[in-house]
């Protein structure tokens, strides 16, 4: 039997790094215990920037509510800075492909 749901990302030793407030279109973004929410895509989907194992990650993830807390699911992806830069540099090509397929 597996230990499904017992291990979540984050939770390393030591003190977490100091967090800074990110500003979006509507002003400062929400700050959570494990990162800065940069964009609330929908009710349960968020993009956040966080530090994990000493590296800055861009995390796109679904969340669920339990006992009044918003908790992350396994549905999502964390991009390293190199991966994020590749995605960011290809946004125009992605937009063009979307236009061609709609």
XYZ file of N, CA, C and O in Angstrom:
408
model
N 0.837 -1.198 0.000
C 0.000 0.000 0.000
C 0.869 1.244 0.000
O 1.866 1.299 0.674
N 0.427 2.236 -0.746
C 1.168 3.494 -0.808
C 0.764 4.433 0.311
O -0.191 4.209 1.039
N 1.514 5.471 0.444
C 1.231 6.491 1.446
C 0.690 7.724 0.765
O 1.160 8.826 0.973
N -0.311 7.521 -0.086
C -0.866 8.587 -0.906
C -1.261 9.801 -0.074
O -1.974 9.689 0.909
N -0.756 10.940 -0.491
C -1.146 12.198 0.142
C -0.359 12.568 1.374
O -0.527 13.634 1.918
N 0.530 11.693 1.854
C 1.268 12.014 3.076
C 2.437 12.945 2.830
O 2.864 13.639 3.725
N 2.992 12.946 1.628
C 4.143 13.790 1.351
C 3.762 14.870 0.361
O 3.282 14.600 -0.714
N 3.974 16.088 0.714
C 3.720 17.234 -0.158
C 5.051 17.894 -0.473
O 6.022 17.741 0.246
N 5.082 18.678 -1.563
C 6.322 19.353 -1.880
C 6.636 20.399 -0.832
O 5.803 20.836 -0.072
N 7.888 20.812 -0.793
C 8.341 21.807 0.181
C 8.750 21.139 1.469
O 9.007 19.951 1.531
N 8.813 21.907 2.535
C 9.069 21.354 3.852
C 10.496 20.923 4.089
O 10.735 19.948 4.777
N 11.473 21.587 3.521
C 12.866 21.253 3.775
C 13.310 21.807 5.110
O 12.586 22.495 5.815
N 14.514 21.502 5.523
C 15.034 21.991 6.792
C 15.452 23.434 6.699
O 15.532 24.024 5.635
N 15.733 24.023 7.842
C 16.200 25.399 7.877
C 15.079 26.405 7.748
O 13.921 26.061 7.593
N 15.450 27.658 7.802
C 14.483 28.736 7.695
C 14.176 29.027 6.235
O 15.068 29.008 5.396
N 12.913 29.303 5.913
C 12.590 29.668 4.531
C 13.173 31.031 4.206
O 13.376 31.855 5.099
N 13.479 31.266 2.924
C 14.025 32.570 2.555
C 12.987 33.665 2.736
O 11.793 33.405 2.740
N 13.466 34.877 2.897
C 12.551 36.013 3.022
C 11.739 36.142 1.746
O 12.250 35.937 0.653
N 10.471 36.502 1.907
C 9.581 36.602 0.750
C 9.354 38.064 0.408
O 9.261 38.906 1.278
N 9.267 38.344 -0.882
C 8.947 39.703 -1.293
C 7.594 39.691 -1.978
O 7.164 38.680 -2.503
N 6.947 40.799 -1.956
C 5.612 40.919 -2.536
C 5.718 41.189 -4.028
O 6.426 42.083 -4.447
N 5.053 40.375 -4.832
C 5.039 40.579 -6.282
C 3.828 41.437 -6.637
O 2.776 41.314 -6.031
N 3.990 42.277 -7.617
C 2.879 43.123 -8.044
C 2.336 42.627 -9.373
O 3.090 42.338 -10.282
N 1.029 42.518 -9.452
C 0.364 42.130 -10.688
C -0.438 43.306 -11.214
O -0.277 44.436 -10.763
N -1.339 43.044 -12.142
C -2.167 44.105 -12.710
C -3.030 44.772 -11.656
O -3.278 45.957 -11.710
N -3.513 43.976 -10.704
C -4.425 44.489 -9.690
C -3.715 44.802 -8.382
O -4.318 44.799 -7.326
N -2.416 45.026 -8.416
C -1.682 45.354 -7.212
C -0.925 44.152 -6.686
O -0.721 43.175 -7.396
N -0.487 44.205 -5.431
C 0.318 43.132 -4.859
C -0.424 41.800 -4.865
O -1.635 41.747 -4.698
N 0.331 40.728 -5.052
C -0.242 39.392 -5.094
C -0.291 38.785 -3.700
O 0.394 39.215 -2.792
N -1.091 37.743 -3.586
C -1.244 37.036 -2.326
C 0.031 36.281 -1.989
O 0.666 35.687 -2.836
N 0.425 36.285 -0.733
C 1.598 35.565 -0.283
C 1.132 34.366 0.534
O 0.241 34.473 1.364
N 1.711 33.190 0.274
C 1.356 31.990 1.011
C 2.546 31.553 1.843
O 3.620 32.145 1.763
N 2.362 30.489 2.613
C 3.449 29.992 3.438
C 4.640 29.507 2.619
O 5.755 29.519 3.083
N 4.382 29.067 1.388
C 5.465 28.480 0.612
C 5.770 29.212 -0.686
O 6.412 28.671 -1.555
N 5.337 30.450 -0.840
C 5.669 31.188 -2.045
C 4.792 32.395 -2.243
O 3.995 32.755 -1.392
N 4.948 33.039 -3.389
C 4.183 34.217 -3.759
C 3.250 33.824 -4.887
O 3.697 33.345 -5.928
N 1.958 33.998 -4.686
C 1.000 33.715 -5.749
C 1.048 34.875 -6.722
O 0.707 35.997 -6.383
N 1.497 34.589 -7.919
C 1.653 35.619 -8.933
C 0.355 35.788 -9.713
O -0.015 36.891 -10.070
N -0.344 34.663 -9.964
C -1.585 34.725 -10.719
C -2.548 33.661 -10.220
O -2.158 32.517 -10.025
N -3.778 34.072 -10.005
C -4.861 33.146 -9.676
C -5.561 32.894 -11.002
O -6.306 33.735 -11.489
N -5.305 31.745 -11.630
C -5.833 31.452 -12.960
C -7.318 31.140 -12.909
O -8.083 31.551 -13.773
N -7.733 30.389 -11.917
C -9.141 30.089 -11.676
C -9.294 29.851 -10.181
O -8.346 30.055 -9.424
N -10.478 29.418 -9.774
C -10.719 29.224 -8.347
C -9.678 28.303 -7.703
O -9.215 28.555 -6.595
N -9.288 27.247 -8.412
C -8.386 26.252 -7.830
C -7.038 26.144 -8.526
O -6.271 25.228 -8.236
N -6.710 27.047 -9.435
C -5.437 26.984 -10.155
C -4.654 28.264 -9.929
O -5.190 29.358 -10.064
N -3.362 28.090 -9.600
C -2.510 29.241 -9.296
C -1.141 29.089 -9.938
O -0.658 27.987 -10.135
N -0.527 30.231 -10.189
C 0.878 30.279 -10.563
C 1.584 30.965 -9.404
O 1.169 32.039 -8.962
N 2.635 30.325 -8.904
C 3.365 30.882 -7.768
C 4.860 30.772 -8.025
O 5.317 29.925 -8.786
N 5.607 31.643 -7.378
C 7.064 31.580 -7.401
C 7.490 31.187 -5.994
O 7.043 31.782 -5.019
N 8.311 30.159 -5.913
C 8.737 29.672 -4.602
C 10.173 29.178 -4.668
O 10.694 28.918 -5.742
N 10.759 29.032 -3.528
C 12.086 28.456 -3.415
C 11.933 27.020 -2.935
O 11.217 26.756 -1.966
N 12.559 26.084 -3.643
C 12.489 24.672 -3.270
C 13.876 24.078 -3.430
O 14.484 24.181 -4.484
N 14.385 23.486 -2.367
C 15.743 22.932 -2.352
C 16.777 23.971 -2.791
O 17.714 23.660 -3.517
N 16.573 25.209 -2.379
C 17.516 26.276 -2.680
C 17.429 26.832 -4.090
O 18.272 27.630 -4.479
N 16.429 26.412 -4.863
C 16.273 26.902 -6.232
C 14.930 27.598 -6.384
O 13.938 27.178 -5.804
N 14.905 28.658 -7.170
C 13.662 29.372 -7.444
C 12.904 28.607 -8.522
O 13.471 28.234 -9.550
N 11.621 28.349 -8.271
C 10.780 27.596 -9.192
C 9.516 28.386 -9.507
O 9.003 29.109 -8.661
N 9.018 28.234 -10.736
C 7.708 28.759 -11.120
C 6.775 27.557 -11.058
O 6.957 26.580 -11.771
N 5.794 27.622 -10.166
C 4.923 26.487 -9.888
C 3.515 26.792 -10.377
O 2.919 27.782 -9.965
N 2.998 25.955 -11.275
C 1.620 26.063 -11.755
C 0.890 24.838 -11.236
O 1.267 23.715 -11.578
N -0.134 25.041 -10.387
C -0.702 23.913 -9.668
C -2.174 24.104 -9.358
O -2.657 25.212 -9.220
N -2.881 22.967 -9.218
C -4.258 22.954 -8.730
C -4.229 22.806 -7.215
O -3.347 22.157 -6.664
N -5.225 23.405 -6.570
C -5.358 23.336 -5.115
C -6.739 22.812 -4.755
O -7.645 22.823 -5.578
N -6.888 22.344 -3.531
C -8.190 21.924 -3.019
C -8.342 22.449 -1.597
O -7.357 22.803 -0.949
N -9.580 22.531 -1.139
C -9.875 23.032 0.204
C -10.094 21.864 1.156
O -10.808 20.919 0.838
N -9.458 21.934 2.333
C -9.668 20.935 3.377
C -9.523 21.638 4.717
O -8.499 22.268 4.986
N -10.538 21.513 5.550
C -10.543 22.129 6.880
C -10.225 23.624 6.818
O -9.485 24.148 7.649
N -10.762 24.293 5.808
C -10.566 25.727 5.678
C -9.219 26.134 5.120
O -8.917 27.320 5.033
N -8.381 25.177 4.747
C -7.062 25.482 4.196
C -7.020 25.122 2.719
O -7.646 24.169 2.285
N -6.265 25.889 1.981
C -6.036 25.608 0.571
C -4.744 24.800 0.466
O -3.676 25.267 0.852
N -4.859 23.568 -0.050
C -3.716 22.664 -0.118
C -3.410 22.285 -1.565
O -4.317 22.151 -2.380
N -2.117 22.081 -1.901
C -1.746 21.741 -3.273
C -2.073 20.287 -3.614
O -2.060 19.415 -2.746
N -2.374 20.042 -4.881
C -2.549 18.674 -5.368
C -1.283 18.276 -6.126
O -0.363 19.075 -6.293
N -1.265 17.063 -6.617
C -0.149 16.607 -7.448
C -0.309 17.079 -8.883
O 0.611 16.941 -9.686
N -1.473 17.632 -9.212
C -1.738 18.105 -10.573
C -1.091 19.471 -10.764
O -1.589 20.482 -10.283
N 0.008 19.477 -11.449
C 0.700 20.724 -11.699
C 2.115 20.474 -12.172
O 2.532 19.337 -12.365
N 2.824 21.566 -12.340
C 4.209 21.479 -12.812
C 5.021 22.584 -12.152
O 4.535 23.686 -11.926
N 6.263 22.255 -11.833
C 7.217 23.237 -11.326
C 8.322 23.375 -12.357
O 8.932 22.377 -12.752
N 8.550 24.599 -12.798
C 9.568 24.865 -13.806
C 10.787 25.508 -13.157
O 10.658 26.456 -12.376
N 11.965 25.002 -13.506
C 13.208 25.647 -13.076
C 13.321 26.975 -13.822
O 12.575 27.238 -14.773
N 14.277 27.801 -13.447
C 14.443 29.082 -14.124
C 14.812 28.875 -15.592
O 14.328 29.598 -16.465
N 15.629 27.870 -15.905
C 15.968 27.598 -17.304
C 14.722 27.205 -18.097
O 14.510 27.678 -19.212
N 13.889 26.338 -17.531
C 12.660 25.920 -18.204
C 11.700 27.090 -18.357
O 11.058 27.246 -19.398
N 11.585 27.917 -17.310
C 10.707 29.081 -17.368
C 11.140 30.025 -18.493
O 10.319 30.530 -19.252
N 12.448 30.275 -18.619
C 12.945 31.181 -19.656
C 12.633 30.651 -21.053
O 12.280 31.415 -21.950
N 12.734 29.327 -21.252
C 12.399 28.731 -22.546
C 10.916 28.938 -22.847
O 10.541 29.339 -23.954
N 10.061 28.668 -21.864
C 8.622 28.869 -22.055
C 8.320 30.332 -22.348
O 7.619 30.654 -23.307
N 8.866 31.227 -21.540
C 8.641 32.663 -21.709
C 9.087 33.146 -23.088
O 8.395 33.916 -23.741
N 10.232 32.657 -23.566
C 10.762 33.077 -24.862
C 9.944 32.533 -26.028
O 10.106 33.003 -27.159
N 9.095 31.547 -25.774
C 8.302 30.940 -26.841
C 6.818 31.276 -26.762
O 6.009 30.664 -27.457
N 6.446 32.254 -25.964
C 5.038 32.622 -25.802
C 4.410 33.047 -27.128
O 3.285 32.662 -27.440
N 5.122 33.822 -27.934
C 4.563 34.260 -29.222
C 4.283 33.073 -30.135
O 3.241 33.023 -30.789
N 5.180 32.098 -30.183
C 4.973 30.906 -31.012
C 3.787 30.091 -30.491
O 2.999 29.551 -31.279
N 3.644 30.028 -29.186
C 2.511 29.311 -28.589
C 1.208 30.025 -28.941
O 0.226 29.386 -29.347
N 1.190 31.350 -28.803
C -0.002 32.127 -29.171
C -0.360 31.930 -30.638
O -1.532 31.787 -30.990
N 0.639 31.920 -31.507
C 0.396 31.719 -32.939
C -0.191 30.330 -33.205
O -1.128 30.187 -33.990
N 0.339 29.308 -32.538
C -0.191 27.948 -32.699
C -1.638 27.861 -32.207
O -2.468 27.165 -32.808
N -1.959 28.581 -31.149
C -3.343 28.606 -30.645
C -4.251 29.243 -31.683
O -5.336 28.726 -31.968
N -3.822 30.355 -32.272
C -4.629 31.024 -33.305
C -4.884 30.112 -34.492
O -5.965 30.094 -35.039
N -3.866 29.356 -34.876
C -3.990 28.447 -36.021
C -4.940 27.289 -35.741
O -5.482 26.701 -36.659
N -5.109 26.951 -34.484
C -5.930 25.794 -34.123
C -7.290 26.168 -33.561
O -7.991 25.305 -33.038
N -7.652 27.436 -33.636
C -8.988 27.835 -33.156
C -9.812 28.410 -34.275
O -9.378 28.685 -35.335
